[in-house]
């Protein structure tokens, strides 16, 4: 089945850009997602990209997809303290099954 | 549009007791998912329904977990008997197509 991997932790300074990386294994994955989860809260969909796209930009968020390497990244421009959270990468594989990564904890320092 | 409703919000039980969670998906969403999220981990799919049929339950511990989706709408997830390692947040999600997933707020289960 699908396996989604992420690094566990990222620390950036306020105002800098953050780049969170993700790799997945199922080359037939059709949609790839980024979710944000704040402490004690539910999953908030940030953005998604269809597998036939290379890039998607939405305000401060930029998603890059390298389908050949099965690599997905999320860039947050001008990172703010409110961006501190856990970010999950997820991929839709066979039969619309959504598989999540382990999550990357983003810490924003002043 | 109303979101995915889950109840209860929190539940504390003793090990070996039983517990049930309820989920009401977005109206018209054919696919319903139950995920388990253990603290510090990503959500893990337990079971996926398409209408009232099971599509994938490969990671559901069937000796203690059961789930049903009557009439292809609401769903319940039951644990009987609960173990300490079942302490987690149980998330319900629904989707109309393969990209429009909506998650509920979850039920936080603590087994003591």
GROMACS .gro file of C-alpha atoms in nm:
model
  222
    1UNK     CA    1   0.000   0.000   0.000
    2UNK     CA    2   0.086   0.367  -0.005
    3UNK     CA    3   0.360   0.491   0.225
    4UNK     CA    4   0.405   0.863   0.294
    5UNK     CA    5   0.717   0.995   0.466
    6UNK     CA    6   0.797   1.334   0.618
    7UNK     CA    7   1.071   1.479   0.832
    8UNK     CA    8   0.959   1.523   1.192
    9UNK     CA    9   1.063   1.876   1.278
   10UNK     CA   10   1.142   2.212   1.120
   11UNK     CA   11   1.236   2.535   1.294
   12UNK     CA   12   1.235   2.870   1.113
   13UNK     CA   13   1.253   3.234   1.211
   14UNK     CA   14   0.954   3.458   1.173
   15UNK     CA   15   0.955   3.622   0.830
   16UNK     CA   16   1.164   3.348   0.668
   17UNK     CA   17   1.028   3.090   0.425
   18UNK     CA   18   0.950   2.738   0.542
   19UNK     CA   19   0.982   2.434   0.319
   20UNK     CA   20   0.825   2.108   0.431
   21UNK     CA   21   0.905   1.798   0.229
   22UNK     CA   22   0.721   1.474   0.170
   23UNK     CA   23   0.778   1.158  -0.030
   24UNK     CA   24   0.520   0.898  -0.130
   25UNK     CA   25   0.543   0.557  -0.289
   26UNK     CA   26   0.229   0.502  -0.497
   27UNK     CA   27   0.292   0.641  -0.846
   28UNK     CA   28  -0.081   0.618  -0.921
   29UNK     CA   29  -0.168   0.873  -0.651
   30UNK     CA   30  -0.405   1.121  -0.811
   31UNK     CA   31  -0.432   1.397  -0.551
   32UNK     CA   32  -0.179   1.511  -0.293
   33UNK     CA   33  -0.273   1.724   0.005
   34UNK     CA   34  -0.132   1.938   0.279
   35UNK     CA   35  -0.321   1.956   0.607
   36UNK     CA   36  -0.249   2.170   0.912
   37UNK     CA   37  -0.323   2.060   1.267
   38UNK     CA   38  -0.292   2.291   1.565
   39UNK     CA   39  -0.273   2.148   1.920
   40UNK     CA   40  -0.601   1.988   2.021
   41UNK     CA   41  -0.767   2.083   1.693
   42UNK     CA   42  -0.888   1.894   1.390
   43UNK     CA   43  -0.734   1.869   1.046
   44UNK     CA   44  -0.750   2.182   0.834
   45UNK     CA   45  -0.706   2.138   0.459
   46UNK     CA   46  -0.451   2.392   0.339
   47UNK     CA   47  -0.418   2.304  -0.025
   48UNK     CA   48  -0.404   2.016  -0.269
   49UNK     CA   49  -0.252   1.945  -0.607
   50UNK     CA   50  -0.359   1.714  -0.884
   51UNK     CA   51  -0.096   1.472  -1.006
   52UNK     CA   52  -0.077   1.623  -1.354
   53UNK     CA   53   0.039   1.957  -1.213
   54UNK     CA   54   0.392   2.060  -1.119
   55UNK     CA   55   0.312   2.361  -0.907
   56UNK     CA   56   0.024   2.533  -0.735
   57UNK     CA   57   0.033   2.868  -0.562
   58UNK     CA   58  -0.223   2.998  -0.317
   59UNK     CA   59  -0.132   3.325  -0.145
   60UNK     CA   60   0.164   3.245   0.084
   61UNK     CA   61   0.155   2.873   0.001
   62UNK     CA   62   0.338   2.711  -0.288
   63UNK     CA   63   0.315   2.339  -0.358
   64UNK     CA   64   0.572   2.172  -0.579
   65UNK     CA   65   0.525   1.821  -0.714
   66UNK     CA   66   0.798   1.608  -0.868
   67UNK     CA   67   0.603   1.311  -0.991
   68UNK     CA   68   0.911   1.132  -1.122
   69UNK     CA   69   1.073   1.131  -0.779
   70UNK     CA   70   0.736   1.110  -0.596
   71UNK     CA   71   0.833   1.418  -0.397
   72UNK     CA   72   0.599   1.689  -0.271
   73UNK     CA   73   0.691   2.009  -0.094
   74UNK     CA   74   0.503   2.291   0.075
   75UNK     CA   75   0.662   2.635   0.090
   76UNK     CA   76   0.521   2.892   0.328
   77UNK     CA   77   0.639   3.242   0.250
   78UNK     CA   78   0.686   3.502   0.524
   79UNK     CA   79   0.626   3.247   0.799
   80UNK     CA   80   0.439   3.382   1.100
   81UNK     CA   81   0.405   3.254   1.458
   82UNK     CA   82   0.048   3.154   1.373
   83UNK     CA   83   0.189   2.905   1.127
   84UNK     CA   84   0.333   2.698   1.412
   85UNK     CA   85   0.155   2.363   1.388
   86UNK     CA   86   0.194   2.009   1.259
   87UNK     CA   87   0.173   1.977   0.882
   88UNK     CA   88   0.059   1.651   0.727
   89UNK     CA   89   0.117   1.540   0.374
   90UNK     CA   90  -0.145   1.299   0.238
   91UNK     CA   91  -0.193   1.111  -0.087
   92UNK     CA   92  -0.498   0.962  -0.254
   93UNK     CA   93  -0.424   0.622  -0.395
   94UNK     CA   94  -0.632   0.328  -0.499
   95UNK     CA   95  -1.008   0.350  -0.439
   96UNK     CA   96  -0.983   0.705  -0.301
   97UNK     CA   97  -0.794   0.585   0.004
   98UNK     CA   98  -0.625   0.882   0.172
   99UNK     CA   99  -0.293   0.797   0.337
  100UNK     CA  100  -0.121   1.042   0.572
  101UNK     CA  101   0.242   1.097   0.657
  102UNK     CA  102   0.368   1.116   1.013
  103UNK     CA  103   0.354   1.494   1.019
  104UNK     CA  104   0.616   1.769   1.039
  105UNK     CA  105   0.612   1.996   1.342
  106UNK     CA  106   0.686   2.353   1.236
  107UNK     CA  107   0.824   2.580   1.505
  108UNK     CA  108   0.842   2.951   1.430
  109UNK     CA  109   1.080   3.152   1.643
  110UNK     CA  110   1.100   3.528   1.691
  111UNK     CA  111  -2.305   2.337   0.405
  112UNK     CA  112  -2.297   2.158   0.740
  113UNK     CA  113  -1.973   1.980   0.821
  114UNK     CA  114  -1.906   1.627   0.939
  115UNK     CA  115  -2.057   1.583   1.283
  116UNK     CA  116  -1.903   1.354   1.542
  117UNK     CA  117  -1.999   1.267   1.896
  118UNK     CA  118  -1.905   1.249   2.170
  119UNK     CA  119  -1.623   1.503   2.170
  120UNK     CA  120  -1.441   1.334   2.457
  121UNK     CA  121  -1.470   0.994   2.625
  122UNK     CA  122  -1.286   0.839   2.917
  123UNK     CA  123  -1.334   0.470   2.987
  124UNK     CA  124  -1.160   0.195   3.177
  125UNK     CA  125  -0.980  -0.081   2.993
  126UNK     CA  126  -1.200  -0.374   2.897
  127UNK     CA  127  -1.506  -0.148   2.875
  128UNK     CA  128  -1.694  -0.081   2.552
  129UNK     CA  129  -1.733   0.247   2.370
  130UNK     CA  130  -1.909   0.370   2.058
  131UNK     CA  131  -1.855   0.675   1.841
  132UNK     CA  132  -2.101   0.829   1.602
  133UNK     CA  133  -2.047   1.013   1.275
  134UNK     CA  134  -2.288   1.199   1.049
  135UNK     CA  135  -2.123   1.282   0.716
  136UNK     CA  136  -2.198   1.567   0.481
  137UNK     CA  137  -2.526   1.506   0.304
  138UNK     CA  138  -2.475   1.331  -0.027
  139UNK     CA  139  -2.120   1.216   0.042
  140UNK     CA  140  -2.106   0.852  -0.059
  141UNK     CA  141  -1.769   0.770   0.096
  142UNK     CA  142  -1.709   0.769   0.470
  143UNK     CA  143  -1.382   0.706   0.652
  144UNK     CA  144  -1.281   0.636   1.009
  145UNK     CA  145  -0.925   0.726   1.106
  146UNK     CA  146  -0.733   0.667   1.429
  147UNK     CA  147  -0.477   0.929   1.528
  148UNK     CA  148  -0.251   0.830   1.814
  149UNK     CA  149  -0.070   1.118   1.983
  150UNK     CA  150   0.237   1.218   1.783
  151UNK     CA  151   0.140   1.020   1.475
  152UNK     CA  152  -0.044   1.080   1.152
  153UNK     CA  153  -0.402   0.960   1.108
  154UNK     CA  154  -0.429   0.592   1.015
  155UNK     CA  155  -0.724   0.466   0.812
  156UNK     CA  156  -0.930   0.209   1.000
  157UNK     CA  157  -1.219   0.158   0.761
  158UNK     CA  158  -1.362   0.307   0.444
  159UNK     CA  159  -1.726   0.277   0.336
  160UNK     CA  160  -1.872   0.341  -0.008
  161UNK     CA  161  -2.242   0.396   0.060
  162UNK     CA  162  -2.310   0.115   0.310
  163UNK     CA  163  -2.049  -0.128   0.177
  164UNK     CA  164  -1.696  -0.171   0.312
  165UNK     CA  165  -1.420  -0.077   0.065
  166UNK     CA  166  -1.117  -0.120   0.291
  167UNK     CA  167  -1.094  -0.247   0.647
  168UNK     CA  168  -0.748  -0.397   0.624
  169UNK     CA  169  -0.616  -0.200   0.924
  170UNK     CA  170  -0.919  -0.246   1.147
  171UNK     CA  171  -0.843  -0.471   1.448
  172UNK     CA  172  -1.147  -0.685   1.389
  173UNK     CA  173  -1.116  -0.878   1.713
  174UNK     CA  174  -1.219  -0.566   1.905
  175UNK     CA  175  -1.325  -0.298   1.657
  176UNK     CA  176  -1.642  -0.296   1.451
  177UNK     CA  177  -1.809  -0.038   1.233
  178UNK     CA  178  -2.129  -0.007   1.043
  179UNK     CA  179  -2.293   0.242   0.815
  180UNK     CA  180  -2.664   0.190   0.809
  181UNK     CA  181  -2.855   0.310   0.502
  182UNK     CA  182  -2.537   0.463   0.365
  183UNK     CA  183  -2.555   0.771   0.588
  184UNK     CA  184  -2.457   0.775   0.958
  185UNK     CA  185  -2.187   0.548   1.089
  186UNK     CA  186  -2.085   0.409   1.426
  187UNK     CA  187  -1.746   0.276   1.532
  188UNK     CA  188  -1.734   0.046   1.833
  189UNK     CA  189  -1.450  -0.083   2.045
  190UNK     CA  190  -1.516  -0.385   2.266
  191UNK     CA  191  -1.320  -0.443   2.485
  192UNK     CA  192  -1.096  -0.135   2.491
  193UNK     CA  193  -0.723  -0.154   2.558
  194UNK     CA  194  -0.489   0.118   2.682
  195UNK     CA  195  -0.331   0.145   2.337
  196UNK     CA  196  -0.669   0.245   2.190
  197UNK     CA  197  -0.629   0.589   2.346
  198UNK     CA  198  -0.636   0.821   2.046
  199UNK     CA  199  -0.845   1.068   1.851
  200UNK     CA  200  -1.094   0.899   1.622
  201UNK     CA  201  -1.163   1.106   1.313
  202UNK     CA  202  -1.449   1.064   1.072
  203UNK     CA  203  -1.430   1.203   0.720
  204UNK     CA  204  -1.652   1.197   0.417
  205UNK     CA  205  -1.603   1.268   0.049
  206UNK     CA  206  -1.813   1.304  -0.261
  207UNK     CA  207  -1.534   1.232  -0.504
  208UNK     CA  208  -1.171   1.131  -0.468
  209UNK     CA  209  -1.052   1.476  -0.368
  210UNK     CA  210  -1.315   1.650  -0.156
  211UNK     CA  211  -1.242   1.513   0.190
  212UNK     CA  212  -1.401   1.683   0.491
  213UNK     CA  213  -1.298   1.585   0.843
  214UNK     CA  214  -1.497   1.607   1.161
  215UNK     CA  215  -1.352   1.747   1.484
  216UNK     CA  216  -1.289   1.398   1.618
  217UNK     CA  217  -1.357   1.207   1.938
  218UNK     CA  218  -1.074   1.198   2.188
  219UNK     CA  219  -1.072   0.862   2.366
  220UNK     CA  220  -0.875   0.803   2.683
  221UNK     CA  221  -0.855   0.448   2.814
  222UNK     CA  222  -0.739   0.423   3.176
   0.00000   0.00000   0.00000
